[in-house]
Coordinates of C-alpha atoms in Angstrom, one line a residue:
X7 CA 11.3 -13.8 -23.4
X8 CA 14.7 -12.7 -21.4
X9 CA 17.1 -11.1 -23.6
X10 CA 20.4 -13.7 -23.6
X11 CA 22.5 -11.0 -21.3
X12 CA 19.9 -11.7 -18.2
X13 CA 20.2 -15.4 -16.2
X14 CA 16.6 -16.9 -17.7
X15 CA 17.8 -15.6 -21.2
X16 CA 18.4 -18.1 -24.0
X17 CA 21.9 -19.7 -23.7
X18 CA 24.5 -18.7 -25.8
X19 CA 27.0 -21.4 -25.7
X20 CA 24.1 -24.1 -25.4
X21 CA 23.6 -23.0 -28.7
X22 CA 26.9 -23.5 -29.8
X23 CA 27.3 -26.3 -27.9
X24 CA 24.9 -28.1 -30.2
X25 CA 26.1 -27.1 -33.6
X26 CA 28.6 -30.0 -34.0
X27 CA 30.6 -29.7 -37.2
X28 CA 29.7 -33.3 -38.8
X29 CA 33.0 -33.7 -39.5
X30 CA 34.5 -37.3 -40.0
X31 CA 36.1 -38.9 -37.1
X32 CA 39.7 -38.4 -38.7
X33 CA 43.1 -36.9 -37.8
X34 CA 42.2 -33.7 -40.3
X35 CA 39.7 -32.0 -41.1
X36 CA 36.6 -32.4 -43.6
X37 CA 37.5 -31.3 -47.0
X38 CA 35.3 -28.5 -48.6
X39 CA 31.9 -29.2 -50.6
X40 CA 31.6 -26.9 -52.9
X41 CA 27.9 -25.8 -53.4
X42 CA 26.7 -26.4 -57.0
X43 CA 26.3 -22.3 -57.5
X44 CA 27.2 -19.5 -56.3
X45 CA 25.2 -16.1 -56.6
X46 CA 26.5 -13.6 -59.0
X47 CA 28.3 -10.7 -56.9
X48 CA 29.3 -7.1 -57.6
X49 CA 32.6 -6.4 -59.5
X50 CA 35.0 -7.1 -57.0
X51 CA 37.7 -3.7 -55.9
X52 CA 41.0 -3.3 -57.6
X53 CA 43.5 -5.5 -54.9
X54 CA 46.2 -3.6 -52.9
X55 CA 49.8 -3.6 -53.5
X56 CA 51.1 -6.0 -51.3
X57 CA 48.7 -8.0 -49.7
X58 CA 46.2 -10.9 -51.0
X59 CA 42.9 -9.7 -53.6
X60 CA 39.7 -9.0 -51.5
X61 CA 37.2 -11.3 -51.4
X62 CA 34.6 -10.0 -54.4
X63 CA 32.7 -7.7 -53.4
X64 CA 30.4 -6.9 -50.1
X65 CA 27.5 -9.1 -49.2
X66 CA 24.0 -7.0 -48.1
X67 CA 26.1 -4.9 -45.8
X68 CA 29.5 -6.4 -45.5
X69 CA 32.1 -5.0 -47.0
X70 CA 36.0 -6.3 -47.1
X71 CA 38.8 -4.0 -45.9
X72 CA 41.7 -6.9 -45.7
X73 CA 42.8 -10.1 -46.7
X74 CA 45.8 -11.4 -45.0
X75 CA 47.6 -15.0 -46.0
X76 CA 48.3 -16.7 -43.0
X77 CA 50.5 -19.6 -44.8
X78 CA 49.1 -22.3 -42.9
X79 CA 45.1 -23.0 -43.1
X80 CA 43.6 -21.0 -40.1
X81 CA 40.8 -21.5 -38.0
X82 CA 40.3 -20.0 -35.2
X83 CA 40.4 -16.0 -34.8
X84 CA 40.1 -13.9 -31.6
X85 CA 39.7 -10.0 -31.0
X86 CA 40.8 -9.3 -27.1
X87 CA 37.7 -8.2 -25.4
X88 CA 39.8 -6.0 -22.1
X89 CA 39.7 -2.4 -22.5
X90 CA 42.7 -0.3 -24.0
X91 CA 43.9 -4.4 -25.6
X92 CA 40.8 -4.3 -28.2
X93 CA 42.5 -3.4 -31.5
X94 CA 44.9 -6.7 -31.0
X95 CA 43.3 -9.8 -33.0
X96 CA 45.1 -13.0 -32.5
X97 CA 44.3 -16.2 -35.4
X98 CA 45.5 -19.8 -34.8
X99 CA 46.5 -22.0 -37.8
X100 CA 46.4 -25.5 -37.8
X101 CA 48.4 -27.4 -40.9
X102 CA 48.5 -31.6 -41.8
X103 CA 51.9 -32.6 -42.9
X104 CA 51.7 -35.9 -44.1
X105 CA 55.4 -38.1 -44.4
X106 CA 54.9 -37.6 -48.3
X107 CA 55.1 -34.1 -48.0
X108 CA 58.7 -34.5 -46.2
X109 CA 61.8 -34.5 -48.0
X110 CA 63.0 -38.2 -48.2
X111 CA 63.5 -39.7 -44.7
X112 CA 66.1 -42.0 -42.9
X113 CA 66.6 -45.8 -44.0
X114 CA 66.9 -48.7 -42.1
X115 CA 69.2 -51.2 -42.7
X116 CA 67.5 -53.3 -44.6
X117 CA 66.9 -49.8 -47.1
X118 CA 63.1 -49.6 -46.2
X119 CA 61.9 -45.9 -45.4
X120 CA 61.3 -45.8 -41.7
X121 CA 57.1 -44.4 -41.9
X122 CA 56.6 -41.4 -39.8
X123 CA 53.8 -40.3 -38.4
X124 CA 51.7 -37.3 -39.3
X125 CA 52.8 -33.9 -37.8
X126 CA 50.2 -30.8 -37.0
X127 CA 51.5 -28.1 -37.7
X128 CA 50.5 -24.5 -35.5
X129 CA 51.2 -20.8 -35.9
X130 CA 49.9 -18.2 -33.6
X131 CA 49.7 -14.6 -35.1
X132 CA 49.0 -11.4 -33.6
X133 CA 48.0 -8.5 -35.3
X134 CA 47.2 -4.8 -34.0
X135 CA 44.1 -2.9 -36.1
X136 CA 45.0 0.3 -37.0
X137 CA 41.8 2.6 -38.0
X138 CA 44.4 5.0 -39.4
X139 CA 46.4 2.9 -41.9
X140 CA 43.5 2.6 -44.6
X141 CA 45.6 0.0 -46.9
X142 CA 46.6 -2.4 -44.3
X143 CA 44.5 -1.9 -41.3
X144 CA 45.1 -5.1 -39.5
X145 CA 49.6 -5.0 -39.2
X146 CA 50.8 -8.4 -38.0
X147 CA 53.3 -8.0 -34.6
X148 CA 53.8 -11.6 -33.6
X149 CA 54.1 -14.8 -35.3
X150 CA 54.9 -17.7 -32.5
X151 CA 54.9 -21.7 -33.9
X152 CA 53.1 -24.5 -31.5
X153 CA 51.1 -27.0 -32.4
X154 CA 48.1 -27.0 -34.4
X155 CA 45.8 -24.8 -32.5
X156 CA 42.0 -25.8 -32.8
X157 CA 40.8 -23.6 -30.4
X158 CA 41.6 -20.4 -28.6
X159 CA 39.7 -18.1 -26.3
X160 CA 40.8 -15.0 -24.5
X161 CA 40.4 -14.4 -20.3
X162 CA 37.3 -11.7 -20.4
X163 CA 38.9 -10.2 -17.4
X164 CA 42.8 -9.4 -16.6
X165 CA 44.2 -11.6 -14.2
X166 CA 47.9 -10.9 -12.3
X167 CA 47.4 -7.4 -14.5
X168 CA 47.7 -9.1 -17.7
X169 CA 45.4 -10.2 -20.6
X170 CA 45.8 -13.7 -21.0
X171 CA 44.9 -16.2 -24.4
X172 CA 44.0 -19.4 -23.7
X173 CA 45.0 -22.3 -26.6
X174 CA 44.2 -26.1 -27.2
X175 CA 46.5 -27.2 -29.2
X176 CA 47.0 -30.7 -31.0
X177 CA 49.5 -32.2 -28.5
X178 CA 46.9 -32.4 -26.0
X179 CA 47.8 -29.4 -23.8
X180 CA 46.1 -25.9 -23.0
X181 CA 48.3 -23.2 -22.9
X182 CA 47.6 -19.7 -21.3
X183 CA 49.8 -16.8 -22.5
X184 CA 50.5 -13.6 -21.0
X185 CA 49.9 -10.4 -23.3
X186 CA 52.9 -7.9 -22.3
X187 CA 54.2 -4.7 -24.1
X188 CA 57.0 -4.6 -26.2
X189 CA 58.7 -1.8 -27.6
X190 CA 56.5 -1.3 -30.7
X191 CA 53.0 -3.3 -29.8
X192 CA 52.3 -6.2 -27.5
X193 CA 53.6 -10.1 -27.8
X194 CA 52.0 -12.9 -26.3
X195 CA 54.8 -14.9 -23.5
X196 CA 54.1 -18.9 -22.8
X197 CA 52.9 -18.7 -18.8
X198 CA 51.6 -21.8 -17.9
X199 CA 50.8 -25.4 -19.7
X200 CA 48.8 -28.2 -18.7
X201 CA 48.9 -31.8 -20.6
X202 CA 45.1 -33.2 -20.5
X203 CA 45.7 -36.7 -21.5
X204 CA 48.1 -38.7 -23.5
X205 CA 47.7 -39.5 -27.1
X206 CA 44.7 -36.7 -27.4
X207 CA 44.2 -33.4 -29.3
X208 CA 42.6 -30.9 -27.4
X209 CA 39.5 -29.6 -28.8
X210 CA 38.1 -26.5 -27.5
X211 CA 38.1 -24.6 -24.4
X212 CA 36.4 -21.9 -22.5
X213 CA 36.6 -19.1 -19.2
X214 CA 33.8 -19.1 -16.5
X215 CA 34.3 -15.7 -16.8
X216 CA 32.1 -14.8 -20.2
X217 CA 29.3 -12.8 -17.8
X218 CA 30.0 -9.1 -16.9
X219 CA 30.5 -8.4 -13.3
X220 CA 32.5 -11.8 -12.1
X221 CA 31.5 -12.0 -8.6
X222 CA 35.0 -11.2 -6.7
X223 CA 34.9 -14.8 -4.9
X224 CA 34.4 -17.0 -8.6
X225 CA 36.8 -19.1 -9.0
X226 CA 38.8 -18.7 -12.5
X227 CA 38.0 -21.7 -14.2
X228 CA 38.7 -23.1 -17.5
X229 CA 36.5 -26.2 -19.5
X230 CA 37.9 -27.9 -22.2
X231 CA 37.1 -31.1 -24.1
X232 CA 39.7 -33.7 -26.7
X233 CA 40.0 -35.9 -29.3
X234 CA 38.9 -38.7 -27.1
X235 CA 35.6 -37.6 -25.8
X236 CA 36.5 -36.3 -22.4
X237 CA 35.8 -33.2 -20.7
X238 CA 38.5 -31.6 -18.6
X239 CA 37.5 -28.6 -15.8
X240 CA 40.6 -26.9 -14.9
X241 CA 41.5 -24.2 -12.2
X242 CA 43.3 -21.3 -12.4
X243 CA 45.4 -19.8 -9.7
X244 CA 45.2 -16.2 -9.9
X245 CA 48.0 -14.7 -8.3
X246 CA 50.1 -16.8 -10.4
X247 CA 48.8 -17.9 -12.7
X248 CA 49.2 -21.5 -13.5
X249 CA 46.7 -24.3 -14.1
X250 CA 45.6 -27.4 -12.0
X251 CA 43.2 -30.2 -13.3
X252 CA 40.3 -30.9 -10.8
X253 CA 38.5 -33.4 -12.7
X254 CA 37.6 -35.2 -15.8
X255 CA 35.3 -37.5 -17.0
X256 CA 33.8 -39.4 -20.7
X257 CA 31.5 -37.1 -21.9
X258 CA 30.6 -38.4 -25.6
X259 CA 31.7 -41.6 -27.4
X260 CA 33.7 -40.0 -29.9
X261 CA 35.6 -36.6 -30.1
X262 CA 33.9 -33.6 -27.6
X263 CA 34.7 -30.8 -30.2
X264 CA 33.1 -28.3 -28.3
X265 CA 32.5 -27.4 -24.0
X266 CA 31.3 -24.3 -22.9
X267 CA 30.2 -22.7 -19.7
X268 CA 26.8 -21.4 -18.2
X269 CA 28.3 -18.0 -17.3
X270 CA 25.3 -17.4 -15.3
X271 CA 26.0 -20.5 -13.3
X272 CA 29.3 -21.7 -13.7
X273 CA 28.8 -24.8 -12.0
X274 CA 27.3 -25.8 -15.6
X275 CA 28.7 -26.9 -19.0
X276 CA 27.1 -27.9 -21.7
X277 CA 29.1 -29.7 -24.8
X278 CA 29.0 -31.3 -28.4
X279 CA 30.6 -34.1 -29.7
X280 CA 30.9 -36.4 -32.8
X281 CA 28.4 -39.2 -31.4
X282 CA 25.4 -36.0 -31.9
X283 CA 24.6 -35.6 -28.6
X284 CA 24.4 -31.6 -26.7
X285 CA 24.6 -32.6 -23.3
X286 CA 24.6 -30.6 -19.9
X287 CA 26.6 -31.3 -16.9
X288 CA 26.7 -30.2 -13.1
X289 CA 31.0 -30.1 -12.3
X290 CA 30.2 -30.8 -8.6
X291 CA 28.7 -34.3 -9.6
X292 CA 31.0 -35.0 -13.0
X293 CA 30.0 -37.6 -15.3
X294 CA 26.6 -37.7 -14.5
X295 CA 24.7 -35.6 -17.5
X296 CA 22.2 -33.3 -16.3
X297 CA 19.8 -33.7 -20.0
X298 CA 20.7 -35.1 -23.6
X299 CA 19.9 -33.8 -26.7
X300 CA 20.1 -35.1 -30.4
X301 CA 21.7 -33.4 -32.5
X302 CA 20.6 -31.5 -35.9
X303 CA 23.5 -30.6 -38.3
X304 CA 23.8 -27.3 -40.4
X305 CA 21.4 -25.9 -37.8
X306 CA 21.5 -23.2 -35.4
X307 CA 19.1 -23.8 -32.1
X308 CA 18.3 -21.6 -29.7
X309 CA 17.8 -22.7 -26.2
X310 CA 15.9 -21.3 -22.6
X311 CA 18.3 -22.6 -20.3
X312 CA 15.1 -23.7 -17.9
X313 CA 13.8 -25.8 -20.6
X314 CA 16.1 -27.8 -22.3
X315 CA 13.4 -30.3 -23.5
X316 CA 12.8 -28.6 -27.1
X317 CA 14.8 -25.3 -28.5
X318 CA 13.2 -21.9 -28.7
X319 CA 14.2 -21.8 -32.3
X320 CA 15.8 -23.9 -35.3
X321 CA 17.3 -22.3 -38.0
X322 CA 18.7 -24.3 -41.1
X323 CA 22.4 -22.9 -42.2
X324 CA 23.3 -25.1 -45.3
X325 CA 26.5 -25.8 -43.6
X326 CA 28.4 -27.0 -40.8
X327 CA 28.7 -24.7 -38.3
X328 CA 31.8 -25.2 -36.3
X329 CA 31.8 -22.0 -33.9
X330 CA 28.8 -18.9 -33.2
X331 CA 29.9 -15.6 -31.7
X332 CA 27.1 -13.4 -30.3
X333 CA 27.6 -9.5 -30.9
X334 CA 29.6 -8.2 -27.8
X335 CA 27.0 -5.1 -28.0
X336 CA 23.9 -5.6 -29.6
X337 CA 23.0 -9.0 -28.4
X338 CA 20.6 -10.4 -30.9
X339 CA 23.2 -10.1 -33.3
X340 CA 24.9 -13.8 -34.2
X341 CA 28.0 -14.2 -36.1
X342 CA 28.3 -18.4 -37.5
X343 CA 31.3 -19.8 -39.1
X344 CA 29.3 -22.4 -41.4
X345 CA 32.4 -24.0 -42.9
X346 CA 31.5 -24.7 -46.8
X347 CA 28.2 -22.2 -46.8
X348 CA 30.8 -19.5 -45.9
X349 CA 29.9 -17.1 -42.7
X350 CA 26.2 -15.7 -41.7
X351 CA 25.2 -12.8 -39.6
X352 CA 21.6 -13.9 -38.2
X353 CA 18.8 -11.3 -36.3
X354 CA 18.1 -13.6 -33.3
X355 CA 15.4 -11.3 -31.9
X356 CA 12.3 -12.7 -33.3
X357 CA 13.6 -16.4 -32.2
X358 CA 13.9 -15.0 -28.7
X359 CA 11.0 -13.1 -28.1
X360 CA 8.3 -15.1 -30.4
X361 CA 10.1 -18.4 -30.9
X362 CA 10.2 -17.9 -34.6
X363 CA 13.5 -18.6 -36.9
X364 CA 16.2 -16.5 -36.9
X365 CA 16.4 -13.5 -40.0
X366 CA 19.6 -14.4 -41.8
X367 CA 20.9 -10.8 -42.6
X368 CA 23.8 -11.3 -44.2
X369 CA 25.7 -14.6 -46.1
X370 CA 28.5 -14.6 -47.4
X371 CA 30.8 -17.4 -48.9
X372 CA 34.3 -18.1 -49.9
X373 CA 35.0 -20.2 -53.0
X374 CA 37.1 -23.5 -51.8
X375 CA 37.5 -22.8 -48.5
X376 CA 35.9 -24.0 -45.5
X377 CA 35.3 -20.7 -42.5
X378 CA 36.1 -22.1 -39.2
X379 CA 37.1 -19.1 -37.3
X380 CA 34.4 -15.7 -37.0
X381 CA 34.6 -13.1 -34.1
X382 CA 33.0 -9.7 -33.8
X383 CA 35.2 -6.9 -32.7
X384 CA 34.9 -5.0 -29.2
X385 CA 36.2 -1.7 -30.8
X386 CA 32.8 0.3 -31.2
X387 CA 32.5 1.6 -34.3
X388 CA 30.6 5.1 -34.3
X389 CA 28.8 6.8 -37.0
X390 CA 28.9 9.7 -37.8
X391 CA 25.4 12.1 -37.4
X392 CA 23.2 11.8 -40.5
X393 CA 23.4 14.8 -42.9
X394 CA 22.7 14.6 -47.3
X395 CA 24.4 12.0 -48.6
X396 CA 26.6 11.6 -51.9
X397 CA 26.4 8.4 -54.2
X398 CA 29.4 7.4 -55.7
X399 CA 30.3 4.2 -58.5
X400 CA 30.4 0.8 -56.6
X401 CA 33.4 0.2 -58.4
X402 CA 35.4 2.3 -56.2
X403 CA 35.6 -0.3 -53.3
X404 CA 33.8 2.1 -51.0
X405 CA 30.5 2.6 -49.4
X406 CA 28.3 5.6 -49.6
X407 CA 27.9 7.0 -46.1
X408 CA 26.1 9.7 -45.1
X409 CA 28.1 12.5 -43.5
X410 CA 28.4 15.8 -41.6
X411 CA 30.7 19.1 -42.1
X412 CA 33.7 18.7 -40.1
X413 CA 32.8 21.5 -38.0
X414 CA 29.5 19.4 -36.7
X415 CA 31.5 16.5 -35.5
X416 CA 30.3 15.1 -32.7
X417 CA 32.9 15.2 -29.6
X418 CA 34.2 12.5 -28.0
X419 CA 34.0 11.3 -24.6
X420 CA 37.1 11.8 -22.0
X421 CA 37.8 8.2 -22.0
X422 CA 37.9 8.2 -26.1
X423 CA 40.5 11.0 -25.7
X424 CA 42.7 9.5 -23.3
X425 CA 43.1 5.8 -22.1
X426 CA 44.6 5.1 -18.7
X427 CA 47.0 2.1 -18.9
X428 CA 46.5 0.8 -15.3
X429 CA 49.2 3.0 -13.9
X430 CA 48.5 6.5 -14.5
X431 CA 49.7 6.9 -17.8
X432 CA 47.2 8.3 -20.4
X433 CA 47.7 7.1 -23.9
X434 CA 46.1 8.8 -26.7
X435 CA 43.8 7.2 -28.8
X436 CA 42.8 7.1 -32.8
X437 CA 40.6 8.9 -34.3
X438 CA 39.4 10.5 -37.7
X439 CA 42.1 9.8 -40.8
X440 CA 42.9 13.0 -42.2
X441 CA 41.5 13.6 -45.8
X442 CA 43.9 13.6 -48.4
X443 CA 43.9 14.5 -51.9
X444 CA 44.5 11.1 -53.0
X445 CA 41.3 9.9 -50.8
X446 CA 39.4 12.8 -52.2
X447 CA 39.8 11.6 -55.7
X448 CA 39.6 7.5 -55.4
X449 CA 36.7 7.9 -52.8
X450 CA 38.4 5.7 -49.7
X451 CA 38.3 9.4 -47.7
X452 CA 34.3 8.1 -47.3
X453 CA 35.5 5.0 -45.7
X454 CA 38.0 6.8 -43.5
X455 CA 35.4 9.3 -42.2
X456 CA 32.0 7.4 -42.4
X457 CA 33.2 5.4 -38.8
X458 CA 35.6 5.6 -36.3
X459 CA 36.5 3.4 -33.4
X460 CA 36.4 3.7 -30.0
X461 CA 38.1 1.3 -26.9
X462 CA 36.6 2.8 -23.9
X463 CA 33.3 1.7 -21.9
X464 CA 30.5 4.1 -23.2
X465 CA 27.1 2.4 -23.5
X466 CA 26.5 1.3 -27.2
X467 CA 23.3 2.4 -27.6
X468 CA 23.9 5.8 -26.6
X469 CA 27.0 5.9 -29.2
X470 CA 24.0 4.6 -32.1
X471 CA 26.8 2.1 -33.4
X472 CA 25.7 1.0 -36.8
X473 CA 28.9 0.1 -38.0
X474 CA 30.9 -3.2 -36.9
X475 CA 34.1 -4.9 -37.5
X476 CA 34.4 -8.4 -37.2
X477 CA 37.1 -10.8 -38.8
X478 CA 36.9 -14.6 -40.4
X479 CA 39.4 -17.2 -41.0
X480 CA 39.4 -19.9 -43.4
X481 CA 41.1 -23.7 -44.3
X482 CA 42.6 -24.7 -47.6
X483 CA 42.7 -20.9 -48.8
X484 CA 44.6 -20.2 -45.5
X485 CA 43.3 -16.5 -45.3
X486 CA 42.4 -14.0 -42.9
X487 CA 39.7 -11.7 -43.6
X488 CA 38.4 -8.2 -41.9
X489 CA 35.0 -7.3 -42.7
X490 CA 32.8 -4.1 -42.0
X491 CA 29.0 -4.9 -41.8
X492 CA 26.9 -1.9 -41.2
X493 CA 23.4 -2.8 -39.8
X494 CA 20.1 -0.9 -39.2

């Protein structure tokens, strides 16, 4: 079997596609079922002065560097995958305010309360990572209110010279903002905004431009699905960018959380909604379904685009998974947000290749919360070469890592060194913290020199990544976490 970065490999967001959240067909969101037990995990690190306690512990390999409070419940989180923007993370929030959380409202005159309607709340944050600030890695630089956001994506390619962040948002619109420099970091301006119907929320959406090496002819093109059960394909005009609806049409009886692109052929889409159904759908011919599918909740499927009949592989989740993010490197690797049954990391390889269930490496689950928002990082995290290794007390909030003399460090490429920013200026880049005494006795100097990270183009592979950093958001606990998971 193809691996999923080749045409005839399994479909990524087919897959995703089909894991519809269950969640009731309500203004809000489901509220969290907490399992009946949770396992018994290590002693958790002592918390950092000024920002939330850690999540307890680290889960077969993943270990928590941050936790951030985002004020309102979040769900949706997004690293920008273009070159010299990968350390920015951007998180959507998305709040309920009912009228009885509202200070007393205005009277008619015969003294009755005039009732208000419910109000979805938004907050965009941006946030820079910052491999040399060992506390507080992630360092927020933007904070921007909307409304509610339930989905954001960002454009895998630059258009007009500009990284742009796409949002649905719960007034019905996508909006696309432009990521410019400021003085300190970068902020996100409004650029264009596009209303898909009246009296919907939008849903989801997603770029035709996922696959690497985007033909120069493909049209930019953006698919996004509402509250209503309607899909929407819209265009984007390059040179200025703005959008431009070219057609939409019913797509599921009730709400379409979720459309996504073939990237391979981006004349397809494939989407989820409420009524169970994972449908395909050819955009020259919309509203006219290509195949149906039922749908199986708190699974994962995997899917061979040229035979949607039956999935390659089913793999049970215990938990509604709302969105799946396939490693931006090694591509077997898939990141779930599972909603009550926390996040999973999940070895796909086996699935692919010999259409057996996915290897759950790694699960890990927050206590009354529901995760709705996981993405893997672009930043390559490198380790260093192998030499004798030193064990210290878990208690410390560290991980052993194996290490080399400083004289033995490995040297990095040009492009590591110095990072053109489009016109001619070379900007340097991180690299290894410098040891302190006060890392040398608490033990975080093994976390600051067991991985660096790296925002240029070398091949993976060659760079033997077995460290990543990948970030999760969560509702009703409205947190921000940062994770590093080291794999084999």
């Amino acid at each position: 079997m193809s691996r999923p970065g080749t045409p005839e490999g399994v479909a990524r967001e087919a897959a995703r596609a089909d894991s519809v959240p269950g969640a009731p067909r309500s203004s809000g969101r489901p509220r969290p079922r907490r399992p009946a037990q949770y396992p018994a995990r290590p002693r958790r690190p002592a918390s950092t002065a000024g920002s939330a306690p850690f999540p307890e512990g680290w889960t077969m390999g993943c270990f928590a560097l941050q936790t951030v409070d985002t004020e309102l419940t979040a769900d949706s989180v997004e690293w920008c995958p273009l070159q010299g923007c990968r350390h920015l993370l951007a998180c959507g929030t998305y709040q309920l305010r009912r009228p009885e959380d509202r200070p007393a409202g205005p009277q008619n005159k015969g003294g009755m309360e005039v009732k208000e309607p419910q109000v979805r709340l938004g907050r965009l944050f941006l946030y820079s990572f910052n491999d040399n600030n060992s506390i507080h890695p992630l360092v927020e630089v933007q904070r921007k209110d909307t409304s509610a956001i339930l989905d954001m994506k960002w454009c895998h390619i630059p258009v007009a010279g500009h990284a742009l962040l796409g949002l649905a948002d719960a007034s019905g619109s996508i909006q696309l903002l432009r990521l410019v420099e400021s003085e300190k970091s970068h902020m996100l301006e409004p650029l264009s905004s596009l209303a898909l119907e009246e009296q919907c929320l939008a849903l989801s959406l997603d770029w035709s431009t996922g696959k690497t090496g985007r033909a120069g002819d493909q049209p930019l093109k953006i698919i996004s699905s509402d509250s209503t059960g309607q899909l929407h394909l819209l265009m984007v005009n390059e040179t200025r960018p703005r959008l431009q609806k070219v057609a939409s049409w019913q797509a599921h009886q009730f709400e379409a959380w979720i459309a996504a692109f073939n990237y391979w052929h981006t004349e397809i889409v494939y989407s989820g909604g409420d009524d169970g159904l994972l449908r395909g759908w050819d955009t020259r011919v919309p509203g006219k379904f290509l195949f149906t599918s039922k749908s199986y909740d708190e699974h994962i499927l995997l899917w061979d685009t040229r035979n949607m009949k039956q999935p390659l592989a089913d793999t049970p989740v215990q938990g509604g998974v709302w969105r799946i993010k396939w490693h931006p490197f090694h591509h077997h690797l898939l990141l779930a947000a599972c909603m009550h049954s926390g996040f999973k990391i999940l070895n796909c390889q086996k699935a692919m290749e010999e259409r057996q269930e996915a290897t759950v490496l790694t699960s890990h689950t927050l206590p009354d919360s529901l995760v709705y928002g996981a993405d893997w990082s672009w930043l390559l995290f490198r380790s260093l070469q192998r030499a004798p290794s030193w064990s210290f007390p878990s208690n410390l909030g560290t991980k052993t890592a194996d290490l080399k003399g400083a004289s033995e460090l490995p040297t990095p490429c040009h492009e590591c060194i110095e990072d053109n920013d489009g016109e001619g200026h070379a900007r340097p880049q991180s690299g290894m913290k410098p040891l302190t005494e006060g890392m040398r006795k608490n033990g975080t100097w093994l976390q600051a020199t067991a991985a660096t990270t790296r925002d240029c183009g070398v091949n993976p592979e060659e760079a033997d990544s077995a460290f990543s950093l990948l970030a999760t958001c969560s509702f009703y606990d409205h947190a921000l976490h940062l994770w590093e998971w080291e794999g084999n």
